[in-house]
Coordinates of C-alpha atoms and ligand atoms in Angstrom, one line a residue:
X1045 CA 3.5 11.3 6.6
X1046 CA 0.6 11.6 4.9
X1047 CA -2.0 9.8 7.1
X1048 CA -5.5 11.8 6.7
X1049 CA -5.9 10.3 3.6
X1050 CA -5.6 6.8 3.9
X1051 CA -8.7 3.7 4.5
X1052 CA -9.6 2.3 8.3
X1053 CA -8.0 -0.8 6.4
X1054 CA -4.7 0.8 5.3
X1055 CA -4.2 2.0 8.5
X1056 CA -5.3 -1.4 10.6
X1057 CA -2.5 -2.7 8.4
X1058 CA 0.2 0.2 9.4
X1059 CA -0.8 0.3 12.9
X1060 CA -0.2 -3.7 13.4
X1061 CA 3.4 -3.8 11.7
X1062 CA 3.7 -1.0 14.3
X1063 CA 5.0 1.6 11.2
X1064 CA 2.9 4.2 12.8
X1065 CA 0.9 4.9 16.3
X1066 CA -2.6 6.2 16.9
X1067 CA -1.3 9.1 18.0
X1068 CA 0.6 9.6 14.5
X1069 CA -3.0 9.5 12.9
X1070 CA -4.8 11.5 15.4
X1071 CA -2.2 14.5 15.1
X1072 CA -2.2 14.4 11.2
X1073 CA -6.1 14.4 11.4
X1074 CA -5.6 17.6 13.7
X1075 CA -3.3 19.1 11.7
X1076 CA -5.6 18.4 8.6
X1077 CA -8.4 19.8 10.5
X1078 CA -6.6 23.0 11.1
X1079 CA -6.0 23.7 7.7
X1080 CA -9.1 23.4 6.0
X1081 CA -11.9 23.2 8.7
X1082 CA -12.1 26.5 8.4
X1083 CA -13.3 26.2 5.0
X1084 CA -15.4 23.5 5.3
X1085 CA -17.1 24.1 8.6
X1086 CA -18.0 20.2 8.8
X1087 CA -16.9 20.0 12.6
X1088 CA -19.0 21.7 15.0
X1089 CA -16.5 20.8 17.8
X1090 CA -13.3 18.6 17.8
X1091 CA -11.7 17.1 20.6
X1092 CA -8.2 17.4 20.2
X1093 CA -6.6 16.8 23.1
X1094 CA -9.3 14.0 24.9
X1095 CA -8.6 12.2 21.0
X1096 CA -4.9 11.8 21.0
X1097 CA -5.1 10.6 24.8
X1098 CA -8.1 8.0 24.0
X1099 CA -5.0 7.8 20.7
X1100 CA -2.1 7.3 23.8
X1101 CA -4.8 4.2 25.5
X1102 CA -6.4 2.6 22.1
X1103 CA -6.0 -0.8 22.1
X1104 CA -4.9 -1.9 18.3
X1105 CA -6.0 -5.5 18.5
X1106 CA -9.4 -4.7 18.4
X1107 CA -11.2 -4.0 15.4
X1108 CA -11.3 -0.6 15.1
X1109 CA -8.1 -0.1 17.4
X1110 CA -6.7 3.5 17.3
X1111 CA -8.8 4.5 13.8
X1112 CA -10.3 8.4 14.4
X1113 CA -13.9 8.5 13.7
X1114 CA -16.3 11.3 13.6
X1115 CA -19.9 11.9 15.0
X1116 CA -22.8 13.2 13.9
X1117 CA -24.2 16.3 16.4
X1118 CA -27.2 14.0 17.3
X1119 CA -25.2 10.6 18.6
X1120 CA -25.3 11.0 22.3
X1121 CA -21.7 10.6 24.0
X1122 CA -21.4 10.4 27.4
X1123 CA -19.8 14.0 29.3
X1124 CA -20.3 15.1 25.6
X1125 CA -22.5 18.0 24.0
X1126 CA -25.0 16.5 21.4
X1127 CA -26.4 19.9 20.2
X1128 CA -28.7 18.1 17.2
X1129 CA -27.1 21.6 15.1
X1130 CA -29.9 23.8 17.2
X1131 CA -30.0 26.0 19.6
X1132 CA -32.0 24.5 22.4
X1133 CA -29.1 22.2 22.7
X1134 CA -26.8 24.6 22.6
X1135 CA -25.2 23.3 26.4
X1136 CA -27.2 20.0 26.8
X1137 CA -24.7 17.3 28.0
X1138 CA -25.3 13.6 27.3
X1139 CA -25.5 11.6 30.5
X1140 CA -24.9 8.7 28.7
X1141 CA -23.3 6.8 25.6
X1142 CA -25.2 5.6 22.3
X1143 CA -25.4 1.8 21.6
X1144 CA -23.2 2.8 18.8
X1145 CA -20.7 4.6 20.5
X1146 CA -20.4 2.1 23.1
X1147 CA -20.0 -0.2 20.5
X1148 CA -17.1 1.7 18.4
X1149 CA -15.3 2.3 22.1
X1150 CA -15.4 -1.0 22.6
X1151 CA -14.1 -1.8 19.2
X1152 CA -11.1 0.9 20.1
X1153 CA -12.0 3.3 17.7
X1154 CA -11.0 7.2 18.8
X1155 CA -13.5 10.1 19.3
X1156 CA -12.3 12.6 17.1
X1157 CA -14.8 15.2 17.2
X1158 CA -19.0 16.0 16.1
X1159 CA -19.9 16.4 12.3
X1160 CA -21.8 19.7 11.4
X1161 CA -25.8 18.9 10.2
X1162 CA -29.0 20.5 9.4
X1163 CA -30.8 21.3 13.0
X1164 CA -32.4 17.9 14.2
X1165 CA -31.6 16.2 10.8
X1166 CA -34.4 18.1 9.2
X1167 CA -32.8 19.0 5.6
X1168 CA -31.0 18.0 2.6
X1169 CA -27.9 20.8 2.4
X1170 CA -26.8 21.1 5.7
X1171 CA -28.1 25.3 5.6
X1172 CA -30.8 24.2 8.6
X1173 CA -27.6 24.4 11.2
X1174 CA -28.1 26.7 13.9
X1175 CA -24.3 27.0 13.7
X1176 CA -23.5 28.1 10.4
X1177 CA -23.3 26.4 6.9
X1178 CA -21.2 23.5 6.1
X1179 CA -19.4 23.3 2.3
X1180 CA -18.7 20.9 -0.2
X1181 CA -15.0 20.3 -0.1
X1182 CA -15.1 19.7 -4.2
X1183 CA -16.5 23.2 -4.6
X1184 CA -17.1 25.4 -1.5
X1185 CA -20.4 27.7 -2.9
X1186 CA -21.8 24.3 -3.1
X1187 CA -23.8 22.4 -0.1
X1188 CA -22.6 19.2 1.0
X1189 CA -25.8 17.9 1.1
X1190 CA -28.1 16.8 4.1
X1191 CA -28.8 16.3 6.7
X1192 CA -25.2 14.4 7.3
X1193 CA -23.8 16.9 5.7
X1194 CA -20.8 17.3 7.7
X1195 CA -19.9 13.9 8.0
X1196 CA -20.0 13.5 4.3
X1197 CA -17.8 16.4 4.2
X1198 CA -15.0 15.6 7.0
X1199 CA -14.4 11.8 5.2
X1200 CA -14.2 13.4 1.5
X1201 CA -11.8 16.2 2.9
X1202 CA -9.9 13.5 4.8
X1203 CA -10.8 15.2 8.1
X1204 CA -11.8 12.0 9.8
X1205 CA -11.3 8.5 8.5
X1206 CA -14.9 7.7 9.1
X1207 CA -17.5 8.7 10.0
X1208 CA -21.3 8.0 11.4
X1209 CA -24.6 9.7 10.3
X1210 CA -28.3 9.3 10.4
X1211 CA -30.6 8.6 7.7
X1212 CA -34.5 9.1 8.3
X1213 CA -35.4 10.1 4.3
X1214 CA -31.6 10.1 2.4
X1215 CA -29.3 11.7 5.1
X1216 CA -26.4 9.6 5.0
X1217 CA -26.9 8.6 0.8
X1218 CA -27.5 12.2 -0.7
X1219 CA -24.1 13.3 1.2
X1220 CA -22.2 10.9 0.5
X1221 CA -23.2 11.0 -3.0
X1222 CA -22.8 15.1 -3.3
X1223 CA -19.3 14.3 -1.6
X1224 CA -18.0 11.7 -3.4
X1225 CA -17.8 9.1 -1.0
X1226 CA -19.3 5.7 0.3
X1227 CA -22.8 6.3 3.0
X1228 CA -24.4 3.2 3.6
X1229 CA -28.3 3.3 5.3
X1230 CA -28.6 0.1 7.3
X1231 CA -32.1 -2.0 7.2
X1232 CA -34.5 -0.3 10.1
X1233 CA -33.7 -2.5 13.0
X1234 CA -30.3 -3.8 12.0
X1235 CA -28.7 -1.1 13.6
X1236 CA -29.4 0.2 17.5
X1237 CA -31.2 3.8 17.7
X1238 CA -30.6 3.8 21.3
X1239 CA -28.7 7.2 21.7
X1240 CA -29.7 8.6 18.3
X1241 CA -32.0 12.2 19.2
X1242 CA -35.3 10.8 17.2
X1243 CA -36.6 12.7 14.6
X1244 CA -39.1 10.1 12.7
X1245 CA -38.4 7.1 15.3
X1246 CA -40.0 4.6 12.7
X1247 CA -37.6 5.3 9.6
X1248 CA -34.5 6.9 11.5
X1249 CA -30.9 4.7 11.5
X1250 CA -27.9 5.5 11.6
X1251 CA -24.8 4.4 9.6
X1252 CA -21.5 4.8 8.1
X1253 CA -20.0 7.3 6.1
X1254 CA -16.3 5.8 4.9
X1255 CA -14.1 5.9 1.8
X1256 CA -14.2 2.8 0.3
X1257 CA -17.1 0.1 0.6
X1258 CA -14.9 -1.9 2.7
X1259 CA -14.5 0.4 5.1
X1260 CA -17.9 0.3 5.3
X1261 CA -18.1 -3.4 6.1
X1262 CA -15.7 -3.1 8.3
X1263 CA -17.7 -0.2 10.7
X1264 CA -21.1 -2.2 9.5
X1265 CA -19.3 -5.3 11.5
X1266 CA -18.8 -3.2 14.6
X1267 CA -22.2 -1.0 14.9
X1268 CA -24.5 -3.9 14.0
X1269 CA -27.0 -6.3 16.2
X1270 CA -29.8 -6.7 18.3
X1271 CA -29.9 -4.4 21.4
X1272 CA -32.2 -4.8 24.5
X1273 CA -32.2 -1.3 24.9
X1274 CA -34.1 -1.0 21.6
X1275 CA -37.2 -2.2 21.0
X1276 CA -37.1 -1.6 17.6
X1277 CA -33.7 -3.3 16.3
X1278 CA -34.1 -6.4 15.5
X1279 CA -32.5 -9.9 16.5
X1280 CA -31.3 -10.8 12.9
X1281 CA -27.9 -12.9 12.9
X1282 CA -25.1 -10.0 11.9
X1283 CA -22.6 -12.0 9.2
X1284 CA -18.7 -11.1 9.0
X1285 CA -19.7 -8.3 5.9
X1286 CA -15.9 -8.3 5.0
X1287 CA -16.0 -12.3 4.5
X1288 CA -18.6 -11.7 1.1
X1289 CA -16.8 -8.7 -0.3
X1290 CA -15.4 -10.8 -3.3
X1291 CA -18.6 -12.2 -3.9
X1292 CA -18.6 -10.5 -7.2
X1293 CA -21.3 -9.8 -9.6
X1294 CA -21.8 -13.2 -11.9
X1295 CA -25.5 -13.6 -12.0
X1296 CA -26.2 -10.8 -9.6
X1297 CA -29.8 -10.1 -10.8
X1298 CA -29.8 -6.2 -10.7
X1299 CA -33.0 -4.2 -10.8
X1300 CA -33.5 -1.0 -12.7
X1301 CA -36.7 0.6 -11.7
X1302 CA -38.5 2.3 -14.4
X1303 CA -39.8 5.3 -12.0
X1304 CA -36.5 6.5 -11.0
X1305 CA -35.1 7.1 -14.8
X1306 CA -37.5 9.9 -15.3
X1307 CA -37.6 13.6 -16.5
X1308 CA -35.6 16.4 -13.8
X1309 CA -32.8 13.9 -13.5
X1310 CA -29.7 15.7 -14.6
X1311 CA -28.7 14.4 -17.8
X1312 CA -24.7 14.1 -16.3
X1313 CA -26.4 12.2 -13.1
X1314 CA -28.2 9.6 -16.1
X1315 CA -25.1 9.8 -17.9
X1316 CA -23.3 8.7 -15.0
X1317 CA -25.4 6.1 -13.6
X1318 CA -26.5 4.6 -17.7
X1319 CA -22.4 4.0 -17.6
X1320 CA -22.6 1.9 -14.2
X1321 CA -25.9 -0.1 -15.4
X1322 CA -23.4 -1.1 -18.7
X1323 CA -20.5 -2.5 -16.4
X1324 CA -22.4 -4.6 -14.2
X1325 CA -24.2 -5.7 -17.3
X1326 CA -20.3 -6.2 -19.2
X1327 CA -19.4 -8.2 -15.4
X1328 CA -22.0 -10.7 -15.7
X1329 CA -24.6 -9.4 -13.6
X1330 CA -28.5 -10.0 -14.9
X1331 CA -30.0 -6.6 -16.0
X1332 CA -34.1 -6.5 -15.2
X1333 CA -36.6 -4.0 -15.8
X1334 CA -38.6 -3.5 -12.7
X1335 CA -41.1 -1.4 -11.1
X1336 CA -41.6 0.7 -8.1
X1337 CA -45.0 1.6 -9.0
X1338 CA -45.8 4.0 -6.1
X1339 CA -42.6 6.1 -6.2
X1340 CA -44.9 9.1 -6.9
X1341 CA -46.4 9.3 -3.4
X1342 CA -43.2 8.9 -1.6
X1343 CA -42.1 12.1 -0.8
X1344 CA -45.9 13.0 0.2
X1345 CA -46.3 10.1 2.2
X1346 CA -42.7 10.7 3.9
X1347 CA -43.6 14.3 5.2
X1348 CA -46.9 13.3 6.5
X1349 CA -45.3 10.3 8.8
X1350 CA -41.7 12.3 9.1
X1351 CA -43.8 15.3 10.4
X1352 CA -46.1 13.5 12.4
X1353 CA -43.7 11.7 14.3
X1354 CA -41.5 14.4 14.5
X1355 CA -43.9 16.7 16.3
X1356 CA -44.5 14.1 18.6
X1357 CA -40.6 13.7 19.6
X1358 CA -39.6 17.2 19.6
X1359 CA -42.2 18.0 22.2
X1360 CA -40.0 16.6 24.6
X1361 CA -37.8 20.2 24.0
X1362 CA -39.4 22.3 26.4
X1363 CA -37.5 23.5 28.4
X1364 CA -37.8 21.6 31.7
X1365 CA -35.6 18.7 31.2
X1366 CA -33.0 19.2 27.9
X1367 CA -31.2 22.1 27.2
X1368 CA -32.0 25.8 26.6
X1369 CA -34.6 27.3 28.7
X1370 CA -36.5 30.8 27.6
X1371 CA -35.5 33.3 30.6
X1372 CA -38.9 35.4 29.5
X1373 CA -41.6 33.1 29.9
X1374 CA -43.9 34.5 32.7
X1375 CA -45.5 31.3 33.4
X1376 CA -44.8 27.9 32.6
X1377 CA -47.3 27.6 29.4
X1378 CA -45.3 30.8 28.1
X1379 CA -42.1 29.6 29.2
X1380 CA -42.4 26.4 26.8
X1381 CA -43.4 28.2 23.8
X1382 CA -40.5 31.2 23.9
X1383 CA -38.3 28.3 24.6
X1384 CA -39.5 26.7 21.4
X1385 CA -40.2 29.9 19.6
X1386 CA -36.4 31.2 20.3
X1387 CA -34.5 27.3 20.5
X1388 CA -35.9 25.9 17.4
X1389 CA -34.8 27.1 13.3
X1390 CA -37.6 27.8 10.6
X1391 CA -37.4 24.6 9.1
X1392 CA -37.9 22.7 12.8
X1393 CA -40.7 25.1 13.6
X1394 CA -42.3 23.8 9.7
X1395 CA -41.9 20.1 10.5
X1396 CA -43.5 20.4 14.5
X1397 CA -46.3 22.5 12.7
X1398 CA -47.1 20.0 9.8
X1399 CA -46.7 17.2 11.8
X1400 CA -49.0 18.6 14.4
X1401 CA -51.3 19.2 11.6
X1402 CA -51.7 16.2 9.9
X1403 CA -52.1 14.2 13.3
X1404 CA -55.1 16.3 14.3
X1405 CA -58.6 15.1 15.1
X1406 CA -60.1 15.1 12.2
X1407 CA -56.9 15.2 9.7
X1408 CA -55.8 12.0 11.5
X1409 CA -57.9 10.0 9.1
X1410 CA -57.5 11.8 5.9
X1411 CA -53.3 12.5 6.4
X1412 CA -51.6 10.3 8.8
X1413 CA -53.8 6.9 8.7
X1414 CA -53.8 6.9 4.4
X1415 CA -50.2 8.0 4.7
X1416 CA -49.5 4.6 6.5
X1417 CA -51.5 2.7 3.8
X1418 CA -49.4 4.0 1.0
X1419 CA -46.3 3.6 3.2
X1420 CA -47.6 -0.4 3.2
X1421 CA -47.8 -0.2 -0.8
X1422 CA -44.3 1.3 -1.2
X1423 CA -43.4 -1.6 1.2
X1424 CA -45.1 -4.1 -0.5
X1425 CA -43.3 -2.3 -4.2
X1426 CA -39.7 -3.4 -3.1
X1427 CA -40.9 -6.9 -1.7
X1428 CA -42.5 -7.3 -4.9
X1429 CA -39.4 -6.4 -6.6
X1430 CA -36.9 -8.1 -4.8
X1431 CA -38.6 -11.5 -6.0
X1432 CA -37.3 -10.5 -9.3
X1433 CA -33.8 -9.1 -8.6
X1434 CA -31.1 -9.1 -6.2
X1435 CA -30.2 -5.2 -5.8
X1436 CA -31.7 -2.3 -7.0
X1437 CA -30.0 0.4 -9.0
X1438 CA -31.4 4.1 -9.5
X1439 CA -29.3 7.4 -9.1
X1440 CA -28.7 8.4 -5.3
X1441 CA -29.9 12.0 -5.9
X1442 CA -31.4 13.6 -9.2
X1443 CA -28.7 16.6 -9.4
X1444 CA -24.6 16.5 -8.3
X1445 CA -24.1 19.4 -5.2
X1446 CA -26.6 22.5 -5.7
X1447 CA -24.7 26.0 -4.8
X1448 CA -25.9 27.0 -1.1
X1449 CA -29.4 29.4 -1.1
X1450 CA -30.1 27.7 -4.7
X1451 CA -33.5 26.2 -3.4
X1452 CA -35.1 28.8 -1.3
X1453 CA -38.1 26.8 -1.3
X1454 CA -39.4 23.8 0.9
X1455 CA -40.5 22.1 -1.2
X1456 CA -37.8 21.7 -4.1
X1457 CA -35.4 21.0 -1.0
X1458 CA -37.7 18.0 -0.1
X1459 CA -37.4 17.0 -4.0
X1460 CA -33.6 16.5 -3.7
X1461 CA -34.6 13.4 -1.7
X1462 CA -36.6 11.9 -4.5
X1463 CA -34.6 9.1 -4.9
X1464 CA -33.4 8.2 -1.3
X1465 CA -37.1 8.3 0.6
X1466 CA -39.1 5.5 0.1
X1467 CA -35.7 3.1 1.2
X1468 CA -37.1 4.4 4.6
X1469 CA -40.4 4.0 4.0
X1470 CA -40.0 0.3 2.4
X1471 CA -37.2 -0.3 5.8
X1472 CA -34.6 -2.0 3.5
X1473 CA -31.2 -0.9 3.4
X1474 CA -29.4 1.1 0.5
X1475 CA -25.6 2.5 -0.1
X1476 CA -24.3 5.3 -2.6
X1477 CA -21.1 4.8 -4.1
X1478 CA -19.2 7.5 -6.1
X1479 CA -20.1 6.6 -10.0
X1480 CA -19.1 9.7 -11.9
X1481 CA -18.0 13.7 -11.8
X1482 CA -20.1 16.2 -13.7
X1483 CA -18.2 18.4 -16.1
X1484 CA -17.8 21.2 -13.6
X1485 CA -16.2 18.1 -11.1
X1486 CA -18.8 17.9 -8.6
X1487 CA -19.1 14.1 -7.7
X1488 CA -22.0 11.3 -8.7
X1489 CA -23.3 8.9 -6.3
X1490 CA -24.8 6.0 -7.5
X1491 CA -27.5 4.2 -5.4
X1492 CA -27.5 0.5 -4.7
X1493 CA -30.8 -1.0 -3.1
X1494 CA -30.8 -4.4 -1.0
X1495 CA -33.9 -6.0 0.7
X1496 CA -34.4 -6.6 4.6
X1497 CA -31.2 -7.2 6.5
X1498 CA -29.3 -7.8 2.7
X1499 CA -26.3 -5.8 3.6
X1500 CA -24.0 -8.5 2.8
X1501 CA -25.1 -8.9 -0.8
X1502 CA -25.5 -5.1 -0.7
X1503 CA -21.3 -4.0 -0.2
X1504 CA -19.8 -6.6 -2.5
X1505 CA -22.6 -5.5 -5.3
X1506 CA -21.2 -1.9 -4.3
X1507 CA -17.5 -3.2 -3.8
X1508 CA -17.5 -4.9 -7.0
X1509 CA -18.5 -2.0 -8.9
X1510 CA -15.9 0.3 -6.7
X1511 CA -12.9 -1.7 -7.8
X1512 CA -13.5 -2.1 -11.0
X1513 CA -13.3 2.4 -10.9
X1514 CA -10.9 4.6 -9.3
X1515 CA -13.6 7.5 -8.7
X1516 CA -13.3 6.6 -4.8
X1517 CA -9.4 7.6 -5.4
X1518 CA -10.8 10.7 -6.5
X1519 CA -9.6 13.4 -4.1
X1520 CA -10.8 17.2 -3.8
X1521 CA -8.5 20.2 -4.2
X1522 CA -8.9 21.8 -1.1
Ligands
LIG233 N1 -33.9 15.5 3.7 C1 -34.9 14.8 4.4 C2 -35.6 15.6 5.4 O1 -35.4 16.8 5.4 C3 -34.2 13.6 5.0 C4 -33.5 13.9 6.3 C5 -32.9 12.8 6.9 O2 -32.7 11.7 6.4 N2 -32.6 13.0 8.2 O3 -36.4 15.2 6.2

């Protein structure tokens, strides 16, 4: 039977009238795995046999009971590698579990492997891993985007069920958009970081990748809350986000920001997203011009704090305590930077650099303090906004997948973010849904917008919208 490509919730609902076992989905998922991971390269390691014996154990009255899930390469799991796609993890082990994976093992979900990504999250196409490219499974010359690029990939090639990213500037939207399927960026603080690697600690969170927005809800239901490990999640009351699914979109006041309809959007990707604007407009919602008026200093303020704060948590990679150590150092000054100089990619060594640079004495005040004034503005943009409308509506990514060593660049790769970056900044939370395929078939995402711990009002904008289409039904010819 054809299992691999069915929801968490189709298979909740096979599992409980006992048509099919754990283990049924597990070895279909393996067996799916086998015949086109080659292709994709969106695992960097499955566990096949530990999966079908957590499979044999799962218990299906729980929430997530016997439903395979896959992990992003920076989501510590106990006895686990966590190799953050670079190679001064290469044979680190995690000691210990992530809030969120404790959470989906207590919700009986199965490990079923670690999702590919660009080294340390640090890219939009998934090229920055240390291990080799992953590829979009609706064209394979194409990325899959970034940084989650492998998770995106593994749910649209029905290699996983689910799965769970990060998102510091876009990582779990642009993906899921360039892969056709649902990535939903949690509110900073609604989600637990403990166990995450940090790369910009004060806009990283991490968050579901699924098939339908339901799914989405339903992993949303398990991952969420306040955690006393974390100092920065917050302890905002989590609501059942299945129970407002049907909500519907009748007066839904939806917000269309003028800055993100703008020249260098591909005309398919307006197309697309003009076309979604006119059905929630034909369902009843409340169409409303609003603006974003800092969207312009986004990106520029993002790689000032991104940098800064990554520089500051990567330092922590020297190694003496995690991972790869330099055998050629001759003393222990030398021995940190070969470590760093061999263990890290380009694009890692870029970031630690910049971010080094802009928190300098004297660059402090000029970069990193005025960066944090605009980052207030761009807060104070979607508060501003979201006194007007409900959700937000804008494009999830200005282009459908780019082929793979298309931007050579920095900085045009930091431009594929355009649209997803100041969600981060602002801290609210934001989901991209499937909306369209290009004329060469390469999937649309369309990017819905919610204020502070919104989520709820956030999925049954986006579930409204999804079942009223069959693009999520869509599947790639792989
Ligand atoms: N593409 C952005 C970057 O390179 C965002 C990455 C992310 O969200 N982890 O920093």
């Amino acid at each position: 039977m054809n299992l691999h490509s069915l929801t968490i919730k189709e298979l909740r609902r096979k599992l409980a009238a006992k048509e099919i076992s754990s283990k049924d989905i597990v070895s279909d998922l393996l067996a799916r795995i086998a015949a086109v991971d080659p292709q994709i390269h969106g695992y960097l390691r499955v566990n096949a046999e530990d999966a079908l014996a957590q499979a044999a154990q799962a218990d299906l009255d729980k929430p997530l009971g016997g439903i395979p899930i896959a992990i992003k390469d920076n989501i510590a799991v106990s006895g686990e590698g966590c190799t953050c796609a670079s190679k001064i993890l290469e044979n680190y082990v995690s000691p210990f579990d992530a809030t969120v994976i404790r959470k989906l093992k207590d919700a009986g979900a199965v490990l079923l492997g670690r999702a590919n990504m660009d080294e340390f999250a640090m890219g939009s196409s998934t090229e920055n891993s240390a291990f080799g490219r992953a590829h979009n499974p609706w064209n394979l010359a194409c990325i899959p985007g970034g940084s989650s690029g492998g998770s995106a990939a593994v749910v649209a090639a029905d290699e996983a069920i689910a799965a769970l990213g990060t998102d510091t500037g876009g990582s779990i939207r642009q993906p899921a958009a360039l892969c056709g399927c649902v990535g939903l960026k949690p509110t900073y603080g609604r989600v637990s970081r403990y166990g995450a690697v940090a790369f910009a600690s004060s806009l990283d969170q991490i968050g579901p990748f699924t098939k339908t927005v339901e799914d989405a809800a339903l992993l949303m239901n398990v991952i969420s809350g306040y955690d006393a490990l974390e100092n920065t999640s917050r302890p905002v009351p989590v609501p059942d986000f299945t129970a407002s699914l049907s909500a519907g979109v009748k007066g839904l006041r939806v917000g269309i920001p003028r800055e993100y309809f703008i020249a260098g959007t591909d005309p398919e990707v307006q197309a697309a997203v003009r076309q979604a604007i006119d059905w929630y407009a034909d369902h009843g919602a409340e169409i409303i011009d609003v603006s974003l008026p800092n969207t312009e200093h986004a990106i520029s303020v993002y790689y000032i704090v991104a940098t800064a704060e990554a520089s500051a948590n990567l330092a922590r990679f020297d190694g003496v305590r995690y991972g790869r150590r330099s055998p050629d150092g001759t003393d222990s000054i030398n021995t940190y930077s070969k470590t760093r100089e061999q263990g890290f990619g380009s694009e890692v060594k870029r970031r630690v650099i910049l971010g080094t640079y802009v928190l300098s004495s004297g660059y402090y005040d000029a970069y990193y303090n005025r960066a944090q004034k605009v980052r207030q503005l761009l807060r104070r943009d979607f508060t501003e906004a979201f006194k007007q409308c409900d959700v937000i509506l804008t494009p999830t990514s200005p282009t459908a997948a780019f082929k793979a060593g298309e931007k050579s660049d920095p900085l045009s790769m930091y431009l594929a973010d355009i649209f997803t970056i100041a969600v981060n900044l602002a801290e609210v939370c934001g989901i991209s849904i499937p909306c369209g395929f290009t004329a060469s078939n390469l999937p649309i995402g369309l990017q819905l917008i919610g204020s502070h711990f919104d989520e709820a009002r956030l999925l049954a904008a986006a579930h409204a919208y999804e079942q009223g289409h069959s693009w999520h039904t869509m599947k790639p010819q792989v």
